[in-house]
Short mmCIF file of C-alpha atoms in Angstrom, two decimals:
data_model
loop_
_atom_site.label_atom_id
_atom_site.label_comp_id
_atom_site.label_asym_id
_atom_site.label_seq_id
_atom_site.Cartn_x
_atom_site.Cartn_y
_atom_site.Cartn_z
CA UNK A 1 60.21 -15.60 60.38
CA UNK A 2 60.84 -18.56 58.43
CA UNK A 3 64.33 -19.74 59.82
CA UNK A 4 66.19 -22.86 58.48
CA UNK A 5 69.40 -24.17 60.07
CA UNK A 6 71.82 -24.71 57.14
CA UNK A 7 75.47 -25.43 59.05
CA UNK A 8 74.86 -26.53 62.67
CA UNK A 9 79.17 -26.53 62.98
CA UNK A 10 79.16 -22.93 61.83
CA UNK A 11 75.90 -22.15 63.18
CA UNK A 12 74.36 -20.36 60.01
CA UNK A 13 70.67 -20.04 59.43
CA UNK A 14 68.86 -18.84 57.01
CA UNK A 15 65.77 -16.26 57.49
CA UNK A 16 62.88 -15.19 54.98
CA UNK A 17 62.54 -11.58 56.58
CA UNK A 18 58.41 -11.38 56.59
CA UNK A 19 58.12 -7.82 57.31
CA UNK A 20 56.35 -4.84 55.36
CA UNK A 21 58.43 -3.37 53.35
CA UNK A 22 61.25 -6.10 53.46
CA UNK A 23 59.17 -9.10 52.35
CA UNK A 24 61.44 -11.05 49.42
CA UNK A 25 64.51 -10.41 51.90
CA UNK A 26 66.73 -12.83 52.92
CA UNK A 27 69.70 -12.97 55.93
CA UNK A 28 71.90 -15.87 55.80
CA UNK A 29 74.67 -15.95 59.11
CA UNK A 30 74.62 -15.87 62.80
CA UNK A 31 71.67 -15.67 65.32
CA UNK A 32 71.58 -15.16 68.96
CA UNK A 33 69.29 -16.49 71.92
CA UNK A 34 66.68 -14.51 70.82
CA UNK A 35 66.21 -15.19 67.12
CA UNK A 36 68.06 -11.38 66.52
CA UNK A 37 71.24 -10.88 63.46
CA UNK A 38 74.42 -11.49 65.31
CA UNK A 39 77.57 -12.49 64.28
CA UNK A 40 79.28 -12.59 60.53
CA UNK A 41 76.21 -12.86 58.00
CA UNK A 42 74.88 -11.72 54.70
CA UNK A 43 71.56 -9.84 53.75
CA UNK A 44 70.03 -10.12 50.68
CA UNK A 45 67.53 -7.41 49.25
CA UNK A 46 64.89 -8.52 46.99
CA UNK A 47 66.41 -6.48 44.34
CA UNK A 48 69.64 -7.89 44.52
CA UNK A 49 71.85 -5.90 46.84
CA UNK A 50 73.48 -7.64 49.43
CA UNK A 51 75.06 -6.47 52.94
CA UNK A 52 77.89 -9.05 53.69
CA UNK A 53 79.38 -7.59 57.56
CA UNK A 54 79.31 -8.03 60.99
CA UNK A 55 75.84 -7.84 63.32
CA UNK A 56 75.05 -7.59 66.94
CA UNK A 57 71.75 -7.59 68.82
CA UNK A 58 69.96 -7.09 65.74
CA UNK A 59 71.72 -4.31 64.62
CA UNK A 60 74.65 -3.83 61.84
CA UNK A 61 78.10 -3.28 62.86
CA UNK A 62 80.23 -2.99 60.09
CA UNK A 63 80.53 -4.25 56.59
CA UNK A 64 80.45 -4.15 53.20
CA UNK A 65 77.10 -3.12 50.60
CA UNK A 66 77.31 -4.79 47.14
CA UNK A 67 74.92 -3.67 44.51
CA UNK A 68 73.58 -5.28 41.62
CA UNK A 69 75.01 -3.15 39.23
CA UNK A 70 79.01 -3.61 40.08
CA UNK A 71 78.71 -0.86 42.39
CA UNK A 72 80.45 -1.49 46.13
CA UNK A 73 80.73 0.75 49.26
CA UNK A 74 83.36 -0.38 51.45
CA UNK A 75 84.31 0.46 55.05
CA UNK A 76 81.09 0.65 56.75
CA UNK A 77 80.68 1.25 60.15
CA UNK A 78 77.32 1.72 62.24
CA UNK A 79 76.40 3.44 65.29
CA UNK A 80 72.45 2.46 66.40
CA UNK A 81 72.59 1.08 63.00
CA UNK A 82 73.18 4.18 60.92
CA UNK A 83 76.08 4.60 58.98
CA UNK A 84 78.62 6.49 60.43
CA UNK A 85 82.32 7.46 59.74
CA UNK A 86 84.23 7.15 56.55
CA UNK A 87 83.58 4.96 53.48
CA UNK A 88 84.34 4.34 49.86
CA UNK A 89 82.22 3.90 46.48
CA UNK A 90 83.40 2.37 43.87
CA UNK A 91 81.14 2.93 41.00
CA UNK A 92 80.93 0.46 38.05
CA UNK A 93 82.81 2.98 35.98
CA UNK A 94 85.66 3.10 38.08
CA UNK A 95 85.49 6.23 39.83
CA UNK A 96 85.61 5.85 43.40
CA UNK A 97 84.20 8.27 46.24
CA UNK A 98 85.41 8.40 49.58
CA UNK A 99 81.85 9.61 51.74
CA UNK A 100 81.91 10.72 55.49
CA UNK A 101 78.34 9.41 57.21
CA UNK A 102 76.83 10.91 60.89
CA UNK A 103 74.32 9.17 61.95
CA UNK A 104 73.00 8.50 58.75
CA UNK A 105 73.38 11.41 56.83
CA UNK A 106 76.13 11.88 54.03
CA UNK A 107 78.15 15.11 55.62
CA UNK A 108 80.94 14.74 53.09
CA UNK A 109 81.76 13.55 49.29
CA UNK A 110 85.27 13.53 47.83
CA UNK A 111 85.72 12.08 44.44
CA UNK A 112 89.11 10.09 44.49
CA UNK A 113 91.64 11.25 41.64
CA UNK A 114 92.50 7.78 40.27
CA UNK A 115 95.01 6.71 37.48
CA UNK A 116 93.55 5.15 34.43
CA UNK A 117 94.81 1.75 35.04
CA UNK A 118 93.42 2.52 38.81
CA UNK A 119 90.18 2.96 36.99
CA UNK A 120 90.57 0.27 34.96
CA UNK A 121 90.97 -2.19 37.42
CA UNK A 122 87.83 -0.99 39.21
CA UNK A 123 86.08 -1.50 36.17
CA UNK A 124 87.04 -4.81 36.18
CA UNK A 125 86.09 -5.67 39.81
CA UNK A 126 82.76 -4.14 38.92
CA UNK A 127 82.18 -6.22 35.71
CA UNK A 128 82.80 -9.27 38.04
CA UNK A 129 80.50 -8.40 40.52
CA UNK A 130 77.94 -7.38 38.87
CA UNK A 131 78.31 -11.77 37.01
CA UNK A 132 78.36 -12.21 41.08
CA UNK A 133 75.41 -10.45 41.86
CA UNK A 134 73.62 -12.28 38.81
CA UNK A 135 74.69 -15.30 39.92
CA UNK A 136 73.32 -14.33 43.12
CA UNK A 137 69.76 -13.37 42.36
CA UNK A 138 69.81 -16.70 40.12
CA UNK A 139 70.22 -18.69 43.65
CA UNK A 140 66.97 -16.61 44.96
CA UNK A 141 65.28 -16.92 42.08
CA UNK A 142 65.86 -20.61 42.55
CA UNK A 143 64.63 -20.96 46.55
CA UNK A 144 61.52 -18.62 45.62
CA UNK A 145 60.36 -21.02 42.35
CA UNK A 146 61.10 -24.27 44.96
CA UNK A 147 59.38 -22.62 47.96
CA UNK A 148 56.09 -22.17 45.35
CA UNK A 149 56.29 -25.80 44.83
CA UNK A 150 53.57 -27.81 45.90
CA UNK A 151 54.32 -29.87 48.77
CA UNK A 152 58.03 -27.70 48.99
CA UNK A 153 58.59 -25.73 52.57
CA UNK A 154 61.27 -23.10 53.46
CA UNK A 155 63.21 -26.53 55.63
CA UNK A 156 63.11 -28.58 52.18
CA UNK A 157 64.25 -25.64 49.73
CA UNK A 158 67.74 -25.28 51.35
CA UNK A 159 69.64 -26.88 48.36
CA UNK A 160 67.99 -24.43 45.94
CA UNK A 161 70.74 -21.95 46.62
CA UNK A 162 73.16 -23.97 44.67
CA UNK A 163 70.75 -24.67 41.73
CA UNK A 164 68.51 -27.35 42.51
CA UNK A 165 64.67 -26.90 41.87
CA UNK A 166 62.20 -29.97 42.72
CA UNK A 167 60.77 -31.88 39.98
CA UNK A 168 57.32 -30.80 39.40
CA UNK A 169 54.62 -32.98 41.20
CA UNK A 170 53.71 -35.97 39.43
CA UNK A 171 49.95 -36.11 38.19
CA UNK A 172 47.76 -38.18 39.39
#
C-alpha cells in the first residue's frame, strides 16, 4: 500500500488501497502497529461513495455510508465487519427507510411516514451532499492527475486534495 503521513499530531495517513477489486480506493484516518484501519477515518470508493466511521483491527465498527447521489445510510454498526442492527436511508428524494441488517443480510425494510416539510428538508440535505460528494471526487480526481505526473509520487501529491495539481514538466 502506498501510505503517506498527512497529520503526525492527529496521526492520519493516507492509503491508495492496491487490491483487486478495490484499486482507485482510498482510506484517509487512523492506523495501528500493523499498517491495519483503526481508529476514526474515511474510505473513499473509486466511484465516489465514502464510509466516514469508526475502525478496529482492520475491520469497520460503526459509521456512516454517503453516496454520490445525495443518498446517506446512517447508524451503522458491524459485527466481523457485516452490517448488523438497525439503520436509516435517506434517499435523495426524501423518503427515508429505517433497515434491520444480520450479519449482512437486510432482514427488515420499513419506509418512514414523513411530513412534507420532513421530506423537504431531506431533500435539501441530499442536494448538499450530493455538491459534497462532487466536491469530493474533484479532490481525487486531483491526487490521481498529480500522481500521473512525471516525476510526482503518492508522498509529493498530498496537497492535491485541496486543489493543487503540479505544473507540467518543463521541456527540455
Amino acid at each position: 500500500k502506498n501510505t503517506t503521513l498527512v497529520d503526525a499530531r492527529r496521526k492520519i495517513y493516507l492509503v491508495e488501497v492496491d487490491e483487486p477489486g478495490f484499486r482507485g480506493d482510498f482510506y484517509r484516518g487512523g492506523l495501528d502497529s500493523t499498517c491495519r484501519w483503526h481508529g476514526e477515518g474515511t474510505y473513499i470508493y473509486k466511484n465516489g461513495s465514502e464510509f466516514v466511521g469508526t475502525y478496529s483491527n482492520g475491520n469497520r465498527i460503526s459509521g456512516t455510508e454517503y453516496y454520490p447521489d445525495g443518498g446517506v445510510r446512517e447508524g451503522m454498526r458491524f459485527i466481523n465487519n457485516q452490517l448488523h442492527g438497525m439503520s436509516k436511508y435517506y434517499f435523495p428524494n426524501g423518503q427515508v427507510n429505517q433497515e434491520t441488517y444480520r450479519n449482512g443480510t437486510l432482514t427488515n425494510n420499513v419506509v418512514i411516514q414523513l411530513s412534507p416539510q420532513q421530506v423537504y428538508a431531506n431533500q435539501q440535505r441530499s442536494q448538499q451532499r450530493a455538491l459534497d460528494n462532487n466536491r469530493r471526487n474533484k479532490a481525487i480526481g486531483n491526487y490521481a492527475r498529480c500522481l500521473g505526473t512525471p516525476g510526482e509520487d503518492f508522498a509529493s501529491c498530498g496537497n492535491a486534495w485541496q486543489g493543487y495539481t503540479p505544473p507540467a514538466p518543463k521541456k527540455k
